[in-house]
PDB file of N, CA, C and O in Angstrom:
ATOM      1  N   UNK Y  17     161.647 115.193 119.600  1.00 86.00           N
ATOM      2  CA  UNK Y  17     161.162 114.487 120.578  1.00 86.00           C
ATOM      3  C   UNK Y  17     162.243 114.673 121.783  1.00 86.00           C
ATOM      4  O   UNK Y  17     163.498 114.328 121.281  1.00 86.00           O
ATOM      5  N   UNK Y  18     162.088 114.678 123.007  1.00 90.00           N
ATOM      6  CA  UNK Y  18     162.975 114.812 124.131  1.00 90.00           C
ATOM      7  C   UNK Y  18     163.164 113.672 125.093  1.00 90.00           C
ATOM      8  O   UNK Y  18     162.193 112.699 125.022  1.00 90.00           O
ATOM      9  N   UNK Y  19     164.269 113.352 125.353  1.00 90.00           N
ATOM     10  CA  UNK Y  19     164.366 112.301 126.258  1.00 90.00           C
ATOM     11  C   UNK Y  19     164.379 112.813 127.918  1.00 90.00           C
ATOM     12  O   UNK Y  19     164.846 114.163 128.310  1.00 90.00           O
ATOM     13  N   UNK Y  20     163.866 111.877 128.712  1.00 90.00           N
ATOM     14  CA  UNK Y  20     163.818 112.600 130.347  1.00 90.00           C
ATOM     15  C   UNK Y  20     164.217 111.386 131.129  1.00 90.00           C
ATOM     16  O   UNK Y  20     163.884 110.095 131.011  1.00 90.00           O
ATOM     17  N   UNK Y  21     165.269 111.627 131.956  1.00 93.00           N
ATOM     18  CA  UNK Y  21     165.602 110.750 132.865  1.00 93.00           C
ATOM     19  C   UNK Y  21     164.932 110.779 134.297  1.00 93.00           C
ATOM     20  O   UNK Y  21     164.966 112.051 134.895  1.00 93.00           O
ATOM     21  N   UNK Y  22     164.203 109.761 134.556  1.00 92.00           N
ATOM     22  CA  UNK Y  22     163.324 109.935 135.704  1.00 92.00           C
ATOM     23  C   UNK Y  22     163.529 109.032 136.705  1.00 92.00           C
ATOM     24  O   UNK Y  22     163.572 107.846 136.439  1.00 92.00           O
ATOM     25  N   UNK Y  23     163.324 109.404 137.859  1.00 95.00           N
ATOM     26  CA  UNK Y  23     163.765 108.438 138.827  1.00 95.00           C
ATOM     27  C   UNK Y  23     162.432 108.306 139.763  1.00 95.00           C
ATOM     28  O   UNK Y  23     161.593 108.969 139.907  1.00 95.00           O
ATOM     29  N   UNK Y  24     161.761 107.172 140.058  1.00 95.00           N
ATOM     30  CA  UNK Y  24     160.687 106.564 140.724  1.00 95.00           C
ATOM     31  C   UNK Y  24     160.958 105.675 141.653  1.00 95.00           C
ATOM     32  O   UNK Y  24     161.956 104.990 141.587  1.00 95.00           O
ATOM     33  N   UNK Y  25     159.910 105.684 142.754  1.00 97.00           N
ATOM     34  CA  UNK Y  25     160.086 104.621 143.796  1.00 97.00           C
ATOM     35  C   UNK Y  25     159.879 103.274 143.079  1.00 97.00           C
ATOM     36  O   UNK Y  25     159.220 103.077 142.083  1.00 97.00           O
ATOM     37  N   UNK Y  26     160.450 102.165 143.639  1.00 97.00           N
ATOM     38  CA  UNK Y  26     160.301 101.110 142.835  1.00 97.00           C
ATOM     39  C   UNK Y  26     159.149 100.464 142.634  1.00 97.00           C
ATOM     40  O   UNK Y  26     158.541 100.113 141.931  1.00 97.00           O
ATOM     41  N   UNK Y  27     158.151 100.742 143.985  1.00 97.00           N
ATOM     42  CA  UNK Y  27     156.690 100.320 143.625  1.00 97.00           C
ATOM     43  C   UNK Y  27     156.038 100.831 142.748  1.00 97.00           C
ATOM     44  O   UNK Y  27     155.012 100.366 142.103  1.00 97.00           O
ATOM     45  N   UNK Y  28     156.247 102.308 142.472  1.00 97.00           N
ATOM     46  CA  UNK Y  28     155.464 102.893 141.533  1.00 97.00           C
ATOM     47  C   UNK Y  28     155.626 102.387 140.062  1.00 97.00           C
ATOM     48  O   UNK Y  28     155.001 102.141 139.242  1.00 97.00           O
ATOM     49  N   UNK Y  29     157.159 102.223 139.917  1.00 97.00           N
ATOM     50  CA  UNK Y  29     157.747 101.868 138.631  1.00 97.00           C
ATOM     51  C   UNK Y  29     157.088 100.410 138.387  1.00 97.00           C
ATOM     52  O   UNK Y  29     156.560  99.846 137.245  1.00 97.00           O
ATOM     53  N   UNK Y  30     156.867  99.411 139.514  1.00 98.00           N
ATOM     54  CA  UNK Y  30     156.382  98.070 139.463  1.00 98.00           C
ATOM     55  C   UNK Y  30     154.901  98.297 138.976  1.00 98.00           C
ATOM     56  O   UNK Y  30     154.312  97.523 138.053  1.00 98.00           O
ATOM     57  N   UNK Y  31     154.075  99.265 139.602  1.00 98.00           N
ATOM     58  CA  UNK Y  31     152.660  99.571 139.135  1.00 98.00           C
ATOM     59  C   UNK Y  31     152.772 100.017 137.924  1.00 98.00           C
ATOM     60  O   UNK Y  31     151.951  99.399 136.881  1.00 98.00           O
ATOM     61  N   UNK Y  32     153.413 100.748 137.350  1.00 98.00           N
ATOM     62  CA  UNK Y  32     153.515 101.224 135.818  1.00 98.00           C
ATOM     63  C   UNK Y  32     153.596 100.097 134.873  1.00 98.00           C
ATOM     64  O   UNK Y  32     152.929 100.141 134.095  1.00 98.00           O
ATOM     65  N   UNK Y  33     154.904  99.393 135.142  1.00 97.00           N
ATOM     66  CA  UNK Y  33     155.066  98.210 134.486  1.00 97.00           C
ATOM     67  C   UNK Y  33     154.088  97.245 134.305  1.00 97.00           C
ATOM     68  O   UNK Y  33     153.547  96.555 133.054  1.00 97.00           O
ATOM     69  N   UNK Y  34     153.195  96.955 135.196  1.00 98.00           N
ATOM     70  CA  UNK Y  34     152.137  95.954 135.497  1.00 98.00           C
ATOM     71  C   UNK Y  34     150.888  96.630 134.647  1.00 98.00           C
ATOM     72  O   UNK Y  34     150.278  95.731 133.756  1.00 98.00           O
ATOM     73  N   UNK Y  35     150.540  97.860 135.068  1.00 98.00           N
ATOM     74  CA  UNK Y  35     149.546  98.311 134.007  1.00 98.00           C
ATOM     75  C   UNK Y  35     149.819  98.573 132.393  1.00 98.00           C
ATOM     76  O   UNK Y  35     148.871  98.146 132.123  1.00 98.00           O
ATOM     77  N   UNK Y  36     151.028  98.972 132.245  1.00 98.00           N
ATOM     78  CA  UNK Y  36     151.572  99.116 130.973  1.00 98.00           C
ATOM     79  C   UNK Y  36     151.175  97.996 130.216  1.00 98.00           C
ATOM     80  O   UNK Y  36     150.884  97.752 129.005  1.00 98.00           O
ATOM     81  N   UNK Y  37     151.616  96.502 130.881  1.00 98.00           N
ATOM     82  CA  UNK Y  37     151.953  95.513 130.141  1.00 98.00           C
ATOM     83  C   UNK Y  37     150.083  95.016 129.903  1.00 98.00           C
ATOM     84  O   UNK Y  37     149.713  94.539 128.767  1.00 98.00           O
ATOM     85  N   UNK Y  38     149.469  95.254 130.904  1.00 98.00           N
ATOM     86  CA  UNK Y  38     147.929  94.973 131.084  1.00 98.00           C
ATOM     87  C   UNK Y  38     147.330  95.738 130.038  1.00 98.00           C
ATOM     88  O   UNK Y  38     146.344  95.149 129.243  1.00 98.00           O
ATOM     89  N   UNK Y  39     147.688  96.969 129.914  1.00 97.00           N
ATOM     90  CA  UNK Y  39     146.955  97.836 128.710  1.00 97.00           C
ATOM     91  C   UNK Y  39     147.555  97.790 127.218  1.00 97.00           C
ATOM     92  O   UNK Y  39     147.092  98.267 125.953  1.00 97.00           O
ATOM     93  N   UNK Y  40     148.637  96.782 127.146  1.00 98.00           N
ATOM     94  CA  UNK Y  40     149.376  96.672 125.939  1.00 98.00           C
ATOM     95  C   UNK Y  40     150.190  97.640 125.269  1.00 98.00           C
ATOM     96  O   UNK Y  40     150.201  97.659 124.198  1.00 98.00           O
ATOM     97  N   UNK Y  41     150.762  98.564 126.244  1.00 98.00           N
ATOM     98  CA  UNK Y  41     151.534  99.395 125.833  1.00 98.00           C
ATOM     99  C   UNK Y  41     152.874  99.462 126.466  1.00 98.00           C
ATOM    100  O   UNK Y  41     153.039  98.762 127.579  1.00 98.00           O
ATOM    101  N   UNK Y  42     154.071 100.308 125.930  1.00 97.00           N
ATOM    102  CA  UNK Y  42     155.116 100.606 126.554  1.00 97.00           C
ATOM    103  C   UNK Y  42     155.191 101.036 127.820  1.00 97.00           C
ATOM    104  O   UNK Y  42     154.197 102.202 127.962  1.00 97.00           O
ATOM    105  N   UNK Y  43     155.951 100.858 128.590  1.00 96.00           N
ATOM    106  CA  UNK Y  43     156.044 101.985 129.798  1.00 96.00           C
ATOM    107  C   UNK Y  43     156.307 103.464 129.086  1.00 96.00           C
ATOM    108  O   UNK Y  43     155.764 104.504 129.926  1.00 96.00           O
ATOM    109  N   UNK Y  44     157.015 103.646 128.141  1.00 95.00           N
ATOM    110  CA  UNK Y  44     157.360 105.002 127.758  1.00 95.00           C
ATOM    111  C   UNK Y  44     155.839 105.279 127.415  1.00 95.00           C
ATOM    112  O   UNK Y  44     155.588 106.815 127.650  1.00 95.00           O
ATOM    113  N   UNK Y  45     155.205 104.643 126.787  1.00 97.00           N
ATOM    114  CA  UNK Y  45     153.751 105.136 126.047  1.00 97.00           C
ATOM    115  C   UNK Y  45     152.910 105.470 127.287  1.00 97.00           C
ATOM    116  O   UNK Y  45     151.928 106.204 127.252  1.00 97.00           O
ATOM    117  N   UNK Y  46     153.018 104.748 128.101  1.00 98.00           N
ATOM    118  CA  UNK Y  46     151.974 104.723 129.375  1.00 98.00           C
ATOM    119  C   UNK Y  46     152.302 106.010 129.986  1.00 98.00           C
ATOM    120  O   UNK Y  46     151.378 106.909 130.604  1.00 98.00           O
ATOM    121  N   UNK Y  47     153.606 106.416 130.470  1.00 97.00           N
ATOM    122  CA  UNK Y  47     153.989 107.350 131.151  1.00 97.00           C
ATOM    123  C   UNK Y  47     153.579 108.766 130.267  1.00 97.00           C
ATOM    124  O   UNK Y  47     153.028 109.594 130.667  1.00 97.00           O
ATOM    125  N   UNK Y  48     153.853 108.780 128.948  1.00 97.00           N
ATOM    126  CA  UNK Y  48     153.778 109.768 128.245  1.00 97.00           C
ATOM    127  C   UNK Y  48     152.263 109.980 128.121  1.00 97.00           C
ATOM    128  O   UNK Y  48     151.780 111.476 128.346  1.00 97.00           O
ATOM    129  N   UNK Y  49     151.328 109.191 127.913  1.00 97.00           N
ATOM    130  CA  UNK Y  49     149.845 109.180 128.015  1.00 97.00           C
ATOM    131  C   UNK Y  49     149.454 109.921 129.332  1.00 97.00           C
ATOM    132  O   UNK Y  49     148.696 110.858 129.607  1.00 97.00           O
ATOM    133  N   UNK Y  50     150.099 109.205 130.689  1.00 97.00           N
ATOM    134  CA  UNK Y  50     149.515 109.851 131.806  1.00 97.00           C
ATOM    135  C   UNK Y  50     150.195 111.358 132.220  1.00 97.00           C
ATOM    136  O   UNK Y  50     149.342 112.247 132.543  1.00 97.00           O
ATOM    137  N   UNK Y  51     151.084 111.845 131.703  1.00 97.00           N
ATOM    138  CA  UNK Y  51     151.433 113.147 131.716  1.00 97.00           C
ATOM    139  C   UNK Y  51     150.736 113.911 130.833  1.00 97.00           C
ATOM    140  O   UNK Y  51     150.358 114.928 131.234  1.00 97.00           O
ATOM    141  N   UNK Y  52     150.629 113.714 129.582  1.00 98.00           N
ATOM    142  CA  UNK Y  52     149.485 114.375 128.681  1.00 98.00           C
ATOM    143  C   UNK Y  52     148.224 114.342 129.292  1.00 98.00           C
ATOM    144  O   UNK Y  52     147.742 115.800 129.537  1.00 98.00           O
ATOM    145  N   UNK Y  53     147.707 113.664 130.031  1.00 98.00           N
ATOM    146  CA  UNK Y  53     146.515 113.875 130.779  1.00 98.00           C
ATOM    147  C   UNK Y  53     146.500 114.947 131.857  1.00 98.00           C
ATOM    148  O   UNK Y  53     145.596 115.616 131.809  1.00 98.00           O
ATOM    149  N   UNK Y  54     147.507 114.602 132.586  1.00 98.00           N
ATOM    150  CA  UNK Y  54     147.664 115.559 133.653  1.00 98.00           C
ATOM    151  C   UNK Y  54     147.770 116.996 133.322  1.00 98.00           C
ATOM    152  O   UNK Y  54     147.028 117.792 133.831  1.00 98.00           O
ATOM    153  N   UNK Y  55     148.627 117.290 132.135  1.00 98.00           N
ATOM    154  CA  UNK Y  55     148.821 118.465 131.424  1.00 98.00           C
ATOM    155  C   UNK Y  55     147.767 118.853 131.019  1.00 98.00           C
ATOM    156  O   UNK Y  55     147.352 120.341 131.264  1.00 98.00           O
ATOM    157  N   UNK Y  56     146.942 118.449 130.445  1.00 98.00           N
ATOM    158  CA  UNK Y  56     145.635 118.625 129.917  1.00 98.00           C
ATOM    159  C   UNK Y  56     144.519 119.094 130.997  1.00 98.00           C
ATOM    160  O   UNK Y  56     143.949 120.038 130.831  1.00 98.00           O
ATOM    161  N   UNK Y  57     144.404 118.095 132.275  1.00 98.00           N
ATOM    162  CA  UNK Y  57     143.593 118.690 133.054  1.00 98.00           C
ATOM    163  C   UNK Y  57     144.039 120.000 133.966  1.00 98.00           C
ATOM    164  O   UNK Y  57     143.070 120.766 134.055  1.00 98.00           O
ATOM    165  N   UNK Y  58     145.432 120.181 133.986  1.00 98.00           N
ATOM    166  CA  UNK Y  58     145.422 121.656 134.611  1.00 98.00           C
ATOM    167  C   UNK Y  58     145.586 122.646 133.773  1.00 98.00           C
ATOM    168  O   UNK Y  58     145.172 123.809 134.084  1.00 98.00           O
ATOM    169  N   UNK Y  59     145.689 122.354 132.349  1.00 98.00           N
ATOM    170  CA  UNK Y  59     145.166 123.804 131.579  1.00 98.00           C
ATOM    171  C   UNK Y  59     143.829 123.911 131.565  1.00 98.00           C
ATOM    172  O   UNK Y  59     143.756 124.959 131.288  1.00 98.00           O
ATOM    173  N   UNK Y  60     143.032 122.952 131.647  1.00 98.00           N
ATOM    174  CA  UNK Y  60     141.885 123.014 131.292  1.00 98.00           C
ATOM    175  C   UNK Y  60     141.078 123.733 132.277  1.00 98.00           C
ATOM    176  O   UNK Y  60     140.409 124.445 132.464  1.00 98.00           O
ATOM    177  N   UNK Y  61     141.719 123.136 133.766  1.00 98.00           N
ATOM    178  CA  UNK Y  61     141.587 123.956 135.031  1.00 98.00           C
ATOM    179  C   UNK Y  61     141.690 125.695 134.921  1.00 98.00           C
ATOM    180  O   UNK Y  61     140.994 126.621 135.112  1.00 98.00           O
ATOM    181  N   UNK Y  62     142.868 125.714 134.320  1.00 98.00           N
ATOM    182  CA  UNK Y  62     143.684 127.284 134.290  1.00 98.00           C
ATOM    183  C   UNK Y  62     142.439 127.805 133.155  1.00 98.00           C
ATOM    184  O   UNK Y  62     142.332 129.206 133.474  1.00 98.00           O
ATOM    185  N   UNK Y  63     142.122 127.495 132.212  1.00 98.00           N
ATOM    186  CA  UNK Y  63     141.231 127.936 131.044  1.00 98.00           C
ATOM    187  C   UNK Y  63     139.934 128.505 131.603  1.00 98.00           C
ATOM    188  O   UNK Y  63     139.290 129.580 131.523  1.00 98.00           O
ATOM    189  N   UNK Y  64     139.292 127.114 132.338  1.00 97.00           N
ATOM    190  CA  UNK Y  64     138.073 127.220 133.097  1.00 97.00           C
ATOM    191  C   UNK Y  64     138.211 128.429 134.152  1.00 97.00           C
ATOM    192  O   UNK Y  64     137.255 129.299 134.151  1.00 97.00           O
ATOM    193  N   UNK Y  65     139.109 128.754 134.870  1.00 97.00           N
ATOM    194  CA  UNK Y  65     139.022 129.529 135.872  1.00 97.00           C
ATOM    195  C   UNK Y  65     139.500 130.999 135.242  1.00 97.00           C
ATOM    196  O   UNK Y  65     138.769 131.963 135.837  1.00 97.00           O
ATOM    197  N   UNK Y  66     140.115 131.070 134.195  1.00 96.00           N
ATOM    198  CA  UNK Y  66     140.263 132.685 133.648  1.00 96.00           C
ATOM    199  C   UNK Y  66     138.871 132.869 132.861  1.00 96.00           C
ATOM    200  O   UNK Y  66     138.462 134.177 133.106  1.00 96.00           O
ATOM    201  N   UNK Y  67     137.930 131.857 132.418  1.00 94.00           N
ATOM    202  CA  UNK Y  67     136.902 132.271 131.971  1.00 94.00           C
ATOM    203  C   UNK Y  67     135.864 132.562 132.935  1.00 94.00           C
ATOM    204  O   UNK Y  67     134.988 133.797 132.953  1.00 94.00           O
ATOM    205  N   UNK Y  68     135.930 131.646 133.954  1.00 92.00           N
ATOM    206  CA  UNK Y  68     135.095 132.541 135.207  1.00 92.00           C
ATOM    207  C   UNK Y  68     135.440 133.753 135.770  1.00 92.00           C
ATOM    208  O   UNK Y  68     134.520 134.517 136.082  1.00 92.00           O
ATOM    209  N   UNK Y  69     136.610 134.124 135.512  1.00 93.00           N
ATOM    210  CA  UNK Y  69     137.067 135.659 136.027  1.00 93.00           C
ATOM    211  C   UNK Y  69     136.708 136.586 135.479  1.00 93.00           C
ATOM    212  O   UNK Y  69     136.456 137.678 135.743  1.00 93.00           O
ATOM    213  N   UNK Y  70     136.386 136.086 134.096  1.00 93.00           N
ATOM    214  CA  UNK Y  70     135.918 137.430 133.260  1.00 93.00           C
ATOM    215  C   UNK Y  70     134.474 137.218 133.184  1.00 93.00           C
ATOM    216  O   UNK Y  70     133.783 138.381 132.534  1.00 93.00           O
ATOM    217  N   UNK Y  71     133.511 136.332 133.821  1.00 90.00           N
ATOM    218  CA  UNK Y  71     132.176 136.430 133.730  1.00 90.00           C
ATOM    219  C   UNK Y  71     131.556 137.864 134.524  1.00 90.00           C
ATOM    220  O   UNK Y  71     132.452 138.106 135.392  1.00 90.00           O
ATOM    221  N   UNK Y  72     130.430 138.389 133.943  1.00 90.00           N
ATOM    222  CA  UNK Y  72     129.827 139.539 134.556  1.00 90.00           C
ATOM    223  C   UNK Y  72     128.844 139.193 135.649  1.00 90.00           C
ATOM    224  O   UNK Y  72     128.107 137.929 135.142  1.00 90.00           O
ATOM    225  N   UNK Y  73     128.787 139.568 136.810  1.00 87.00           N
ATOM    226  CA  UNK Y  73     128.049 139.322 137.707  1.00 87.00           C
ATOM    227  C   UNK Y  73     126.625 139.403 137.308  1.00 87.00           C
ATOM    228  O   UNK Y  73     126.108 140.411 136.680  1.00 87.00           O
ATOM    229  N   UNK Y  74     125.826 138.271 137.682  1.00 90.00           N
ATOM    230  CA  UNK Y  74     124.242 138.312 137.279  1.00 90.00           C
ATOM    231  C   UNK Y  74     124.093 137.731 135.671  1.00 90.00           C
ATOM    232  O   UNK Y  74     122.693 137.753 135.270  1.00 90.00           O
ATOM    233  N   UNK Y  75     125.072 137.800 134.860  1.00 91.00           N
ATOM    234  CA  UNK Y  75     124.880 137.395 133.736  1.00 91.00           C
ATOM    235  C   UNK Y  75     124.193 135.864 133.482  1.00 91.00           C
ATOM    236  O   UNK Y  75     123.505 135.662 132.511  1.00 91.00           O
ATOM    237  N   UNK Y  76     124.498 134.808 134.337  1.00 90.00           N
ATOM    238  CA  UNK Y  76     124.311 133.624 134.122  1.00 90.00           C
ATOM    239  C   UNK Y  76     122.452 133.651 134.296  1.00 90.00           C
ATOM    240  O   UNK Y  76     121.669 133.219 134.012  1.00 90.00           O
ATOM    241  N   UNK Y  77     122.118 134.448 135.596  1.00 92.00           N
ATOM    242  CA  UNK Y  77     121.079 134.552 136.069  1.00 92.00           C
ATOM    243  C   UNK Y  77     120.236 135.175 134.638  1.00 92.00           C
ATOM    244  O   UNK Y  77     118.759 134.709 134.712  1.00 92.00           O
ATOM    245  N   UNK Y  78     120.386 136.317 134.149  1.00 93.00           N
ATOM    246  CA  UNK Y  78     119.873 136.844 132.908  1.00 93.00           C
ATOM    247  C   UNK Y  78     119.653 135.667 131.943  1.00 93.00           C
ATOM    248  O   UNK Y  78     118.535 135.780 131.416  1.00 93.00           O
ATOM    249  N   UNK Y  79     120.697 135.103 131.682  1.00 94.00           N
ATOM    250  CA  UNK Y  79     120.397 133.931 130.518  1.00 94.00           C
ATOM    251  C   UNK Y  79     119.555 132.877 131.101  1.00 94.00           C
ATOM    252  O   UNK Y  79     118.534 132.564 130.228  1.00 94.00           O
ATOM    253  N   UNK Y  80     119.477 132.552 132.434  1.00 93.00           N
ATOM    254  CA  UNK Y  80     118.597 131.181 132.802  1.00 93.00           C
ATOM    255  C   UNK Y  80     116.905 131.949 132.917  1.00 93.00           C
ATOM    256  O   UNK Y  80     116.078 131.152 132.910  1.00 93.00           O
ATOM    257  N   UNK Y  81     116.900 133.175 133.270  1.00 94.00           N
ATOM    258  CA  UNK Y  81     115.591 133.896 132.960  1.00 94.00           C
ATOM    259  C   UNK Y  81     114.757 133.782 131.633  1.00 94.00           C
ATOM    260  O   UNK Y  81     113.677 133.759 131.575  1.00 94.00           O
ATOM    261  N   UNK Y  82     115.770 133.573 130.840  1.00 95.00           N
ATOM    262  CA  UNK Y  82     115.165 133.381 129.439  1.00 95.00           C
ATOM    263  C   UNK Y  82     114.783 132.159 128.898  1.00 95.00           C
ATOM    264  O   UNK Y  82     113.836 132.271 128.149  1.00 95.00           O
ATOM    265  N   UNK Y  83     114.870 130.972 129.682  1.00 94.00           N
ATOM    266  CA  UNK Y  83     114.429 129.612 129.289  1.00 94.00           C
ATOM    267  C   UNK Y  83     113.104 129.405 129.899  1.00 94.00           C
ATOM    268  O   UNK Y  83     112.618 130.045 131.101  1.00 94.00           O
ATOM    269  N   UNK Y  84     112.372 128.933 128.972  1.00 93.00           N
ATOM    270  CA  UNK Y  84     110.923 128.757 129.347  1.00 93.00           C
ATOM    271  C   UNK Y  84     110.588 127.996 130.573  1.00 93.00           C
ATOM    272  O   UNK Y  84     111.402 127.169 130.824  1.00 93.00           O
ATOM    273  N   UNK Y  85     109.693 128.345 131.304  1.00 91.00           N
ATOM    274  CA  UNK Y  85     109.364 127.461 132.522  1.00 91.00           C
ATOM    275  C   UNK Y  85     108.402 126.744 131.853  1.00 91.00           C
ATOM    276  O   UNK Y  85     107.204 126.592 131.639  1.00 91.00           O
ATOM    277  N   UNK Y  86     109.028 125.355 132.170  1.00 92.00           N
ATOM    278  CA  UNK Y  86     108.074 123.929 131.685  1.00 92.00           C
ATOM    279  C   UNK Y  86     108.452 122.694 132.635  1.00 92.00           C
ATOM    280  O   UNK Y  86     109.651 122.875 132.988  1.00 92.00           O
ATOM    281  N   UNK Y  87     107.556 121.788 132.919  1.00 92.00           N
ATOM    282  CA  UNK Y  87     107.756 120.354 133.651  1.00 92.00           C
ATOM    283  C   UNK Y  87     109.072 119.910 132.635  1.00 92.00           C
ATOM    284  O   UNK Y  87     109.420 120.063 131.398  1.00 92.00           O
ATOM    285  N   UNK Y  88     109.666 119.183 133.488  1.00 90.00           N
ATOM    286  CA  UNK Y  88     110.820 118.296 132.778  1.00 90.00           C
ATOM    287  C   UNK Y  88     110.271 117.105 132.029  1.00 90.00           C
ATOM    288  O   UNK Y  88     109.156 116.576 132.227  1.00 90.00           O
ATOM    289  N   UNK Y  89     111.109 116.640 131.018  1.00 91.00           N
ATOM    290  CA  UNK Y  89     110.737 115.734 130.284  1.00 91.00           C
ATOM    291  C   UNK Y  89     110.941 114.368 130.981  1.00 91.00           C
ATOM    292  O   UNK Y  89     111.594 114.222 132.142  1.00 91.00           O
ATOM    293  N   UNK Y  90     110.072 113.399 130.920  1.00 91.00           N
ATOM    294  CA  UNK Y  90     109.788 112.119 131.280  1.00 91.00           C
ATOM    295  C   UNK Y  90     111.202 111.662 131.837  1.00 91.00           C
ATOM    296  O   UNK Y  90     111.481 110.944 132.576  1.00 91.00           O
ATOM    297  N   UNK Y  91     112.045 111.487 130.683  1.00 93.00           N
ATOM    298  CA  UNK Y  91     113.191 110.699 130.778  1.00 93.00           C
ATOM    299  C   UNK Y  91     114.339 111.360 131.684  1.00 93.00           C
ATOM    300  O   UNK Y  91     115.444 111.164 132.054  1.00 93.00           O
ATOM    301  N   UNK Y  92     113.902 112.937 132.076  1.00 91.00           N
ATOM    302  CA  UNK Y  92     114.765 113.556 132.849  1.00 91.00           C
ATOM    303  C   UNK Y  92     114.485 113.535 134.542  1.00 91.00           C
ATOM    304  O   UNK Y  92     115.139 114.010 135.256  1.00 91.00           O
ATOM    305  N   UNK Y  93     113.254 112.830 134.505  1.00 87.00           N
ATOM    306  CA  UNK Y  93     112.747 112.467 135.939  1.00 87.00           C
ATOM    307  C   UNK Y  93     113.261 111.178 136.543  1.00 87.00           C
ATOM    308  O   UNK Y  93     113.646 110.020 135.940  1.00 87.00           O
ATOM    309  N   UNK Y  94     113.565 111.227 137.808  1.00 77.00           N
ATOM    310  CA  UNK Y  94     113.865 109.984 138.455  1.00 77.00           C
ATOM    311  C   UNK Y  94     112.606 109.136 138.681  1.00 77.00           C
ATOM    312  O   UNK Y  94     111.605 109.126 138.770  1.00 77.00           O
TER     313      UNK Y  94
END
């Protein structure tokens, strides 16, 4: 595990301290989780973008054309 010296504005530090206390976790755990969530979001966006760039034009339409035409289920209607 690595150590990181982080400088934060006092207001953000205060919010982190309050939220971490309310969530019952340490400040370190809170920040670690928050950074992990952000990294995951960025990596997911990059992955989906790369997948979208590999898509063949018209492929989705061909797949959707194979779906049978039928009325929606009652629970799918508003």
